[in-house]
Tab-separated table of C-alpha atoms in Angstrom:
chain	number	residue	atom	x	y	z
A	23	MET	CA	0.000	0.000	0.000
A	24	VAL	CA	1.219	3.529	-0.757
A	25	ILE	CA	0.718	6.379	1.707
A	26	GLY	CA	-2.519	8.161	0.915
A	27	SER	CA	-3.279	5.797	-1.975
A	28	ASN	CA	-7.010	6.052	-1.242
A	29	THR	CA	-6.929	9.802	-0.814
A	30	ALA	CA	-7.009	12.097	-3.818
A	31	LEU	CA	-5.367	15.380	-2.918
A	32	PRO	CA	-7.541	18.331	-3.978
A	33	ALA	CA	-6.371	20.516	-6.794
A	34	PRO	CA	-4.759	23.818	-5.791
A	35	VAL	CA	-7.248	26.583	-5.198
A	36	ALA	CA	-7.331	28.932	-8.151
A	37	THR	CA	-6.289	32.512	-7.547
A	38	SER	CA	-7.049	35.697	-9.371
A	39	GLY	CA	-4.740	38.526	-10.274
A	40	GLN	CA	-1.029	38.460	-10.980
A	41	ASP	CA	1.501	36.931	-8.620
A	42	GLY	CA	4.813	37.798	-10.165
A	43	ASP	CA	6.231	39.022	-6.849
A	44	GLY	CA	4.892	36.076	-4.810
A	45	ARG	CA	2.145	38.072	-3.116
A	46	SER	CA	-0.305	35.174	-3.212
A	47	GLU	CA	2.206	32.925	-1.473
A	48	ARG	CA	3.039	35.627	1.087
A	49	LEU	CA	-0.630	35.897	1.964
A	50	ARG	CA	-0.984	32.142	2.280
A	51	LEU	CA	2.046	31.924	4.567
A	52	ALA	CA	0.718	34.831	6.624
A	53	ALA	CA	-2.671	33.115	6.950
A	54	ALA	CA	-0.983	29.907	8.119
A	55	GLU	CA	1.038	31.887	10.678
A	56	VAL	CA	-2.009	33.702	12.057
A	57	ILE	CA	-3.995	30.468	12.348
A	58	ALA	CA	-1.116	28.588	13.980
A	59	HIS	CA	-0.531	31.269	16.602
A	60	HIS	CA	-4.002	32.674	17.211
A	61	GLY	CA	-6.559	30.277	15.716
A	62	VAL	CA	-8.838	30.461	12.709
A	63	ALA	CA	-11.246	32.773	14.565
A	64	ALA	CA	-8.492	35.417	14.545
A	65	ALA	CA	-7.734	34.966	10.827
A	66	SER	CA	-9.425	38.130	9.570
A	67	ALA	CA	-8.515	39.931	6.362
A	68	ARG	CA	-6.954	42.707	8.413
A	69	SER	CA	-4.808	40.428	10.610
A	70	ILE	CA	-3.564	38.332	7.688
A	71	ALA	CA	-2.779	41.353	5.549
A	72	ALA	CA	-0.882	42.952	8.448
A	73	ALA	CA	1.172	39.775	8.936
A	74	ALA	CA	1.983	39.778	5.204
A	75	GLY	CA	2.806	43.484	5.196
A	76	MET	CA	0.115	44.187	2.624
A	77	ALA	CA	-3.216	45.954	2.344
A	78	PRO	CA	-6.393	43.926	3.073
A	79	SER	CA	-7.529	44.521	-0.517
A	80	ALA	CA	-4.636	42.315	-1.676
A	81	ILE	CA	-6.536	39.264	-0.425
A	82	ASN	CA	-9.425	39.752	-2.845
A	83	TYR	CA	-7.058	40.683	-5.666
A	84	ASN	CA	-4.806	37.629	-5.267
A	85	HIS	CA	-7.236	35.008	-3.899
A	86	GLY	CA	-10.725	36.245	-4.713
A	87	SER	CA	-11.905	36.269	-1.075
A	88	LEU	CA	-10.805	35.536	2.466
A	89	GLU	CA	-12.605	32.180	2.362
A	90	ARG	CA	-10.644	31.110	-0.738
A	91	LEU	CA	-7.397	32.180	0.905
A	92	LEU	CA	-8.169	30.059	3.966
A	93	SER	CA	-9.099	27.140	1.710
A	94	ALA	CA	-5.783	27.513	-0.145
A	95	THR	CA	-3.960	27.577	3.205
A	96	PHE	CA	-5.589	24.359	4.388
A	97	THR	CA	-5.029	22.717	0.991
A	98	ARG	CA	-1.308	23.474	1.155
A	99	GLY	CA	-1.239	22.102	4.690
A	100	LEU	CA	-2.712	18.853	3.387
A	101	ALA	CA	-0.052	18.615	0.669
A	102	ASP	CA	2.727	19.391	3.171
A	103	THR	CA	1.408	16.661	5.464
A	104	ALA	CA	1.435	14.123	2.621
A	105	SER	CA	5.087	14.918	1.953
A	106	TRP	CA	5.955	14.670	5.641
A	107	LEU	CA	4.244	11.291	6.025
A	108	LYS	CA	6.256	9.765	3.190
A	109	GLY	CA	9.396	10.439	5.197
A	110	ARG	CA	7.891	8.983	8.380
A	111	ILE	CA	6.893	5.657	6.832
A	112	GLY	CA	10.458	5.133	5.646
A	113	GLU	CA	11.865	6.020	9.068
A	114	LEU	CA	9.496	3.628	10.864
A	115	ALA	CA	10.655	0.794	8.594
A	116	PHE	CA	13.800	0.461	10.738
A	117	LEU	CA	11.721	-0.656	13.751
A	118	PRO	CA	11.015	-4.396	14.241
A	119	ALA	CA	7.673	-5.589	12.892
A	120	THR	CA	6.037	-6.266	16.273
A	121	PRO	CA	3.091	-4.820	18.221
A	122	ASP	CA	5.544	-3.504	20.830
A	123	ALA	CA	7.386	-1.546	18.161
A	124	ALA	CA	4.044	-0.243	16.905
A	125	ALA	CA	3.645	1.500	20.285
A	126	LEU	CA	7.045	3.154	19.760
A	127	ALA	CA	5.973	4.226	16.276
A	128	LEU	CA	2.707	5.661	17.601
A	129	GLU	CA	4.468	7.719	20.255
A	130	ASP	CA	7.169	8.890	17.855
A	131	VAL	CA	4.747	10.082	15.186
A	132	ILE	CA	2.595	11.941	17.728
A	133	VAL	CA	5.633	13.676	19.247
A	134	GLN	CA	7.292	14.495	15.921
A	135	TRP	CA	4.006	15.823	14.537
A	136	THR	CA	2.960	17.964	17.499
A	137	ALA	CA	6.454	19.277	18.307
A	138	GLY	CA	8.533	19.227	15.128
A	139	GLU	CA	5.588	20.162	12.894
A	140	ARG	CA	3.597	22.099	15.461
A	141	SER	CA	2.305	24.834	13.124
A	142	LEU	CA	1.113	22.218	10.640
A	143	ALA	CA	-0.443	20.170	13.450
A	144	VAL	CA	-2.360	23.212	14.706
A	145	LEU	CA	-3.469	23.994	11.162
A	146	TYR	CA	-4.899	20.461	10.894
A	147	GLN	CA	-6.880	20.852	14.114
A	148	GLU	CA	-8.213	24.255	13.076
A	149	CYS	CA	-9.264	22.773	9.736
A	150	LEU	CA	-11.165	19.993	11.536
A	151	ALA	CA	-12.844	22.548	13.789
A	152	THR	CA	-13.891	24.565	10.739
A	153	SER	CA	-15.291	21.808	8.501
A	154	LEU	CA	-15.204	18.385	10.156
A	155	GLY	CA	-15.957	15.592	7.698
A	156	SER	CA	-16.084	17.711	4.548
A	157	GLY	CA	-13.790	19.342	1.997
A	158	VAL	CA	-10.097	19.578	2.823
A	159	ALA	CA	-10.728	18.400	6.391
A	160	ALA	CA	-12.133	15.109	5.094
A	161	ASP	CA	-9.202	14.618	2.710
A	162	TRP	CA	-6.762	15.377	5.521
A	163	THR	CA	-8.420	12.859	7.862
A	164	ARG	CA	-8.404	10.191	5.147
A	165	LEU	CA	-4.711	10.868	4.563
A	166	TRP	CA	-3.991	10.070	8.212
A	167	ARG	CA	-6.247	7.018	8.083
A	168	ASP	CA	-4.339	5.639	5.094
A	169	PHE	CA	-1.023	6.341	6.796
A	170	TRP	CA	-1.990	4.330	9.870
A	171	LEU	CA	-3.270	1.506	7.690
A	172	ASP	CA	0.178	1.451	6.077
A	173	VAL	CA	1.820	1.442	9.503
A	174	ALA	CA	-0.366	-1.455	10.640
A	175	GLU	CA	0.587	-3.486	7.579
A	176	GLN	CA	4.259	-2.736	8.189
A	177	PHE	CA	4.017	-4.011	11.777
A	178	GLY	CA	2.014	-7.136	10.941
A	179	LEU	CA	-1.289	-5.807	12.285
A	180	ASP	CA	-4.722	-6.191	10.721
A	181	PRO	CA	-6.624	-3.266	9.132
A	182	LEU	CA	-8.925	-2.794	12.134
A	183	GLU	CA	-5.863	-2.430	14.342
A	184	GLY	CA	-4.613	0.166	11.880
A	185	ARG	CA	-7.891	2.021	12.267
A	186	LEU	CA	-7.469	1.933	16.046
A	187	LEU	CA	-3.976	3.414	15.685
A	188	HIS	CA	-5.643	6.233	13.763
A	189	VAL	CA	-8.301	6.713	16.444
A	190	PHE	CA	-5.667	7.000	19.192
A	191	PHE	CA	-3.679	9.401	17.033
A	192	GLU	CA	-6.699	11.654	16.472
A	193	SER	CA	-7.041	12.044	20.231
A	194	GLU	CA	-3.419	12.771	21.055
A	195	ALA	CA	-2.609	14.722	17.864
A	196	LEU	CA	-4.750	17.382	19.501
A	197	HIS	CA	-3.933	16.963	23.180
A	198	ASN	CA	-0.177	16.590	22.780
A	199	LEU	CA	-0.102	20.181	21.528
A	200	SER	CA	-0.220	21.084	25.231
A	201	ARG	CA	2.825	22.835	26.679
A	202	TRP	CA	1.849	22.517	30.318
A	203	SER	CA	4.477	20.098	31.718
A	204	PRO	CA	6.538	18.558	28.878
A	205	ALA	CA	8.310	15.860	30.907
A	206	LEU	CA	5.195	14.686	32.750
A	207	GLU	CA	3.022	14.844	29.636
A	208	ARG	CA	5.592	12.881	27.609
A	209	GLY	CA	5.622	10.251	30.373
A	210	ALA	CA	1.822	10.052	30.356
A	211	LEU	CA	1.778	9.742	26.563
A	212	ARG	CA	4.295	6.891	26.611
A	213	GLU	CA	2.333	5.111	29.307
A	214	MET	CA	-0.901	5.442	27.319
A	215	CYS	CA	0.734	4.251	24.079
A	216	GLU	CA	2.101	1.159	25.846
A	217	TYR	CA	-1.227	0.355	27.482
A	218	PHE	CA	-3.044	0.896	24.187
A	219	ALA	CA	-0.637	-1.470	22.396
A	220	GLU	CA	-0.967	-4.074	25.151
A	221	THR	CA	-4.769	-4.044	25.210
A	222	TRP	CA	-5.654	-3.488	21.549
A	223	LEU	CA	-2.602	-4.635	19.561
A	224	GLY	CA	-1.427	-7.643	21.577
A	225	ALA	CA	1.868	-6.135	22.758
A	226	ILE	CA	3.758	-7.428	25.793
A	227	PRO	CA	2.195	-6.166	29.060
A	228	ARG	CA	4.237	-3.506	30.850
A	229	LEU	CA	3.904	-2.085	34.326
A	230	GLY	CA	2.382	1.372	34.379
A	231	ARG	CA	4.606	4.180	35.610
A	232	GLY	CA	1.840	6.189	37.255
A	233	ALA	CA	2.531	9.200	35.025
A	234	LEU	CA	-1.066	9.606	33.822
A	235	ASP	CA	-2.443	9.425	37.376
A	236	GLN	CA	0.180	11.957	38.484
A	237	ALA	CA	-0.736	14.289	35.623
A	238	GLU	CA	-4.431	14.075	36.509
A	239	ARG	CA	-3.759	14.918	40.159
A	240	ILE	CA	-1.316	17.782	39.545
A	241	ALA	CA	-3.490	19.338	36.839
A	242	GLY	CA	-6.449	19.210	39.215
A	243	ALA	CA	-8.545	17.196	36.778
A	244	LYS	CA	-9.916	14.881	39.471
A	245	ALA	CA	-10.933	17.225	42.271
A	246	HIS	CA	-12.811	19.601	39.998
A	247	GLY	CA	-15.755	20.258	42.271
A	248	THR	CA	-19.271	21.100	41.158
A	249	LEU	CA	-20.475	24.428	39.828
A	250	PRO	CA	-23.838	25.665	41.173
A	251	PRO	CA	-26.620	25.957	38.559
A	252	ALA	CA	-26.211	29.720	38.048
A	253	ALA	CA	-22.451	29.447	37.523
A	254	LEU	CA	-22.883	26.397	35.283
A	255	ARG	CA	-25.247	28.372	33.056
A	256	ILE	CA	-22.616	31.112	32.713
A	257	ALA	CA	-19.838	28.568	32.115
A	258	GLU	CA	-21.785	26.930	29.301
A	259	ALA	CA	-22.428	30.340	27.705
A	260	ALA	CA	-18.692	31.117	27.952
A	261	ALA	CA	-17.863	27.859	26.174
A	262	GLU	CA	-20.306	28.750	23.389
A	263	VAL	CA	-18.717	32.191	22.967
A	264	VAL	CA	-15.226	30.657	22.666
A	265	GLU	CA	-16.529	28.091	20.181
A	266	ASP	CA	-18.111	30.825	18.011
A	267	LYS	CA	-15.639	33.702	18.343
A	268	GLY	CA	-12.419	32.305	19.775
A	269	LEU	CA	-10.660	33.579	22.884
A	270	GLY	CA	-10.597	37.102	21.485
A	271	GLY	CA	-14.377	37.245	21.719
A	272	LEU	CA	-14.551	36.048	25.331
A	273	THR	CA	-15.705	39.026	27.400
A	274	HIS	CA	-18.024	39.315	30.383
A	275	ARG	CA	-20.431	41.340	28.243
A	276	ALA	CA	-20.520	38.717	25.457
A	277	VAL	CA	-21.108	35.895	27.953
A	278	ALA	CA	-23.833	37.867	29.712
A	279	ALA	CA	-25.614	38.431	26.388
A	280	ARG	CA	-25.348	34.727	25.491
A	281	ALA	CA	-26.620	33.613	28.913
A	282	GLY	CA	-29.392	36.266	29.068
A	283	LEU	CA	-27.970	37.753	32.258
A	284	THR	CA	-26.515	41.043	33.385
A	285	THR	CA	-22.776	41.641	33.192
A	286	GLY	CA	-22.763	42.041	36.961
A	287	SER	CA	-24.150	38.522	37.402
A	288	VAL	CA	-21.295	37.123	35.317
A	289	THR	CA	-18.569	39.032	37.158
A	290	HIS	CA	-20.100	37.951	40.482
A	291	HIS	CA	-19.226	34.324	39.689
A	292	PHE	CA	-16.145	34.867	37.492
A	293	ARG	CA	-14.195	38.031	38.223
A	294	SER	CA	-11.521	37.785	35.483
A	295	ILE	CA	-11.376	36.410	31.938
A	296	GLU	CA	-9.064	33.668	33.209
A	297	ASP	CA	-11.657	32.730	35.847
A	298	LEU	CA	-14.320	32.730	33.148
A	299	LEU	CA	-12.330	30.421	30.885
A	300	ALA	CA	-11.453	28.088	33.756
A	301	GLY	CA	-15.131	28.018	34.693
A	302	ALA	CA	-16.098	27.199	31.119
A	303	ILE	CA	-13.707	24.254	31.177
A	304	ARG	CA	-14.968	23.004	34.540
A	305	GLY	CA	-18.509	23.395	33.293
A	306	GLN	CA	-17.932	21.299	30.195
A	307	VAL	CA	-16.337	18.533	32.264
A	308	GLN	CA	-19.302	18.643	34.629
A	309	LEU	CA	-21.805	18.527	31.766
A	310	LEU	CA	-20.041	15.488	30.301
A	311	MET	CA	-20.246	13.752	33.667
A	312	GLN	CA	-23.927	14.582	33.981
A	313	GLU	CA	-24.546	13.267	30.474
A	314	ALA	CA	-22.692	10.072	31.337
A	315	ASP	CA	-24.875	9.767	34.435
A	316	GLY	CA	-27.928	9.417	32.184
A	317	GLY	CA	-30.337	11.695	30.371
A	318	SER	CA	-34.062	11.897	30.173
A	319	HIS	CA	-34.707	10.247	26.808
A	320	ASP	CA	-34.886	6.534	26.077
A	321	GLN	CA	-31.622	6.381	24.126
A	322	SER	CA	-29.505	7.862	26.945
A	323	PRO	CA	-26.844	5.662	28.509
A	324	PRO	CA	-27.759	4.345	31.968
A	325	ALA	CA	-26.626	6.256	35.034
A	326	ILE	CA	-23.151	5.286	36.229
A	327	ASP	CA	-24.586	4.195	39.583
A	328	ASP	CA	-26.876	1.777	37.725
A	329	VAL	CA	-23.996	-0.001	35.937
A	330	THR	CA	-23.665	-3.400	37.624
A	331	SER	CA	-21.182	-5.233	35.378
A	332	VAL	CA	-18.405	-4.600	32.887
A	333	GLU	CA	-20.703	-5.840	30.144
A	334	HIS	CA	-23.350	-3.342	31.230
A	335	LEU	CA	-20.742	-0.569	31.089
A	336	ILE	CA	-19.731	-1.647	27.588
A	337	ASP	CA	-23.381	-1.601	26.474
A	338	ALA	CA	-23.656	2.004	27.678
A	339	ILE	CA	-20.468	2.925	25.819
A	340	GLN	CA	-21.677	1.212	22.641
A	341	LEU	CA	-24.927	3.177	22.772
A	342	GLN	CA	-23.026	6.475	22.788
A	343	ALA	CA	-20.905	5.442	19.793
A	344	GLY	CA	-24.065	4.963	17.741
A	345	GLN	CA	-25.132	8.591	18.051
A	346	ASP	CA	-24.848	10.587	14.836
A	347	ARG	CA	-22.879	13.425	16.433
A	348	PRO	CA	-20.638	13.647	19.477
A	349	PRO	CA	-22.177	15.182	22.606
A	350	SER	CA	-22.029	18.972	22.467
A	351	PRO	CA	-19.919	19.200	25.660
A	352	LEU	CA	-17.321	17.014	23.937
A	353	THR	CA	-17.063	19.269	20.874
A	354	ARG	CA	-16.928	22.351	23.090
A	355	ARG	CA	-14.232	20.752	25.220
A	356	ARG	CA	-12.114	20.243	22.105
A	357	SER	CA	-12.769	23.841	21.041
A	358	LEU	CA	-11.758	25.122	24.462
A	359	PHE	CA	-8.572	23.061	24.469
A	360	LEU	CA	-7.679	24.287	21.005
A	361	ALA	CA	-8.171	27.855	22.252
A	362	THR	CA	-5.843	27.300	25.230
A	363	ILE	CA	-2.881	26.178	23.125
A	364	HIS	CA	-2.696	29.679	21.643
A	365	ARG	CA	-2.207	31.206	25.103
A	366	PRO	CA	0.786	30.039	27.212
A	367	ASP	CA	-0.816	31.573	30.308
A	368	LEU	CA	-3.749	29.167	29.889
A	369	ALA	CA	-1.626	26.000	29.753
A	370	THR	CA	-2.902	24.831	33.146
A	371	ALA	CA	-6.506	25.272	32.034
A	372	GLY	CA	-5.698	23.195	28.957
A	373	ALA	CA	-4.177	20.485	31.160
A	374	VAL	CA	-7.453	20.207	33.066
A	375	ILE	CA	-9.198	19.446	29.771
A	376	ARG	CA	-6.547	16.995	28.612
A	377	PHE	CA	-6.459	14.994	31.819
A	378	SER	CA	-10.138	14.993	32.768
A	379	TYR	CA	-10.976	12.171	30.346
A	380	GLY	CA	-12.286	8.962	31.893
A	381	GLY	CA	-13.659	10.236	35.204
A	382	THR	CA	-17.044	8.503	35.066
A	383	VAL	CA	-15.630	5.323	33.518
A	384	ARG	CA	-12.976	5.207	36.252
A	385	GLU	CA	-15.695	5.569	38.891
A	386	ALA	CA	-17.656	2.649	37.450
A	387	LEU	CA	-14.578	0.456	37.040
A	388	GLY	CA	-13.493	1.264	40.584
A	389	ARG	CA	-16.697	-0.341	41.834
A	390	LEU	CA	-16.676	-3.266	39.415
A	391	ARG	CA	-12.966	-4.099	39.297
A	392	PRO	CA	-11.158	-2.374	42.159
A	393	GLY	CA	-7.534	-1.497	41.494
A	394	THR	CA	-4.933	1.127	42.242
A	395	GLN	CA	-5.690	4.707	41.314
A	396	ALA	CA	-2.852	4.622	38.778
A	397	SER	CA	-4.179	1.521	37.028
A	398	LEU	CA	-7.750	2.818	37.001
A	399	ALA	CA	-6.593	6.162	35.580
A	400	LEU	CA	-4.731	4.411	32.775
A	401	THR	CA	-7.501	1.929	31.959
A	402	ALA	CA	-10.334	4.466	31.981
A	403	GLY	CA	-8.248	7.253	30.456
A	404	VAL	CA	-7.172	5.380	27.334
A	405	LEU	CA	-10.599	3.824	26.780
A	406	SER	CA	-12.316	7.211	27.080
A	407	ARG	CA	-9.843	8.867	24.718
A	408	LEU	CA	-10.435	6.215	22.079
A	409	LEU	CA	-14.203	6.488	22.321
A	410	SER	CA	-14.164	10.284	22.275
A	411	ALA	CA	-11.996	10.349	19.140
A	412	LEU	CA	-14.199	7.926	17.180
A	413	TRP	CA	-16.326	10.702	15.651
A	414	TYR	CA	-13.248	12.535	14.392
A	415	ALA	CA	-11.452	9.474	13.039
A	416	CYS	CA	-14.580	8.295	11.204
A	417	SER	CA	-15.913	11.692	10.107
A	418	ALA	CA	-14.650	11.342	6.523
A	419	GLU	CA	-16.020	7.832	5.909
A	420	ASP	CA	-18.812	7.198	3.411
A	421	GLU	CA	-20.826	5.668	6.275
A	422	PRO	CA	-19.463	7.231	9.477
A	423	ARG	CA	-21.925	5.563	11.813
A	424	THR	CA	-21.168	2.091	10.485
A	425	ALA	CA	-17.446	2.730	10.844
A	426	ARG	CA	-17.864	4.011	14.406
A	427	GLU	CA	-19.947	1.046	15.473
A	428	ARG	CA	-17.496	-1.410	13.957
A	429	LEU	CA	-14.507	0.210	15.657
A	430	SER	CA	-16.420	0.610	18.915
A	431	ARG	CA	-17.159	-3.124	18.964
A	432	ARG	CA	-13.469	-3.926	18.473
A	433	ILE	CA	-12.479	-1.457	21.182
A	434	ASN	CA	-14.957	-2.932	23.635
A	435	GLU	CA	-14.148	-6.571	22.831
A	436	ARG	CA	-10.406	-6.114	23.355
A	437	PHE	CA	-11.047	-4.028	26.451
A	438	VAL	CA	-13.128	-6.758	28.110
A	439	VAL	CA	-10.544	-9.405	27.199
A	440	GLY	CA	-7.825	-7.224	28.686
A	441	LEU	CA	-9.756	-6.719	31.924
A	442	ARG	CA	-10.301	-10.467	32.324
A	443	ALA	CA	-6.675	-11.214	31.580
A	444	GLY	CA	-5.560	-8.523	34.014
């Protein structure tokens, strides 16, 4: 198989005007820089033109419109990724063809992508946030899918295992953009890759190092507390503002308007913008936990307290995977995390998002299969990350729901086998 053999790269976006002095390319590079450092919400005609040292009118002259410039920027990012992946597949060929080595490959690609190609990695995430499952975003996701299928074949794994490599990548290709605590986060990533390979790829079992549990505790992801109803309403409105307008649009006035409250009511609960953002993050985590505890309609998963066996837990998880769209708190949580990576002063807030995965699953497993906090954190954390990333890994498929259900079944089957073996 050849990297991206099933993915047809889109043709370059046509531009208008003359480009003898490279103005079109300067604008594209400026757009990529603005998006990488500030997010797509900040990529206005004025900000891009300023970064390129040109007048805003140059965008229409050279690209036709701001939308076409952004499309050209994402399209070039897709082509650059295809070139980068060709080099990675050759480099990974030096590793032994074993499931254990596949874990090394998974960690290496995630680290090289999010650190060495950080601007391109951010551009990919912003593209997904803009048009998940369509256009350039779909082609980009399929490119990664085909790459991981190639990797699976190289390491003697079956295609479904290759798809699971892709699912894990889609989770950590976002979250490893964090710059909160590099050493601890690298340790947690390695631990998760090894546990993933052990449970879902058949690699040799390894003792956990406790890095993920340590990261959860230090980040404060476990003891997050509960927001009162009034504050939760404001926190949810703040998350919606960030999702729509980016961090630049997050003001007490904007949140008050979205929540239908006075500005004074908002500042009463959240005095600063940093408090407001932290509250939005806590609120989304709380909403996810409440959703996991059961909703009011017939298709909601059962409450965590009602789960009486591992099989019952898996049934609840399978039900969520069948939904046509991810829960809104999950998409907002991703949007909030993506916003935090553009602000070094919000790295701790981003760490809360990254390491809050798996709380309700860990609670259920703690009752059903008691274990150490470190082992429960690792088991629930990796499982929850895989399930949360299913929508993104399968978004570009012809039949996304069928793909999700098929992968969810494989995830759950291997998970149950791993629990029994453990």
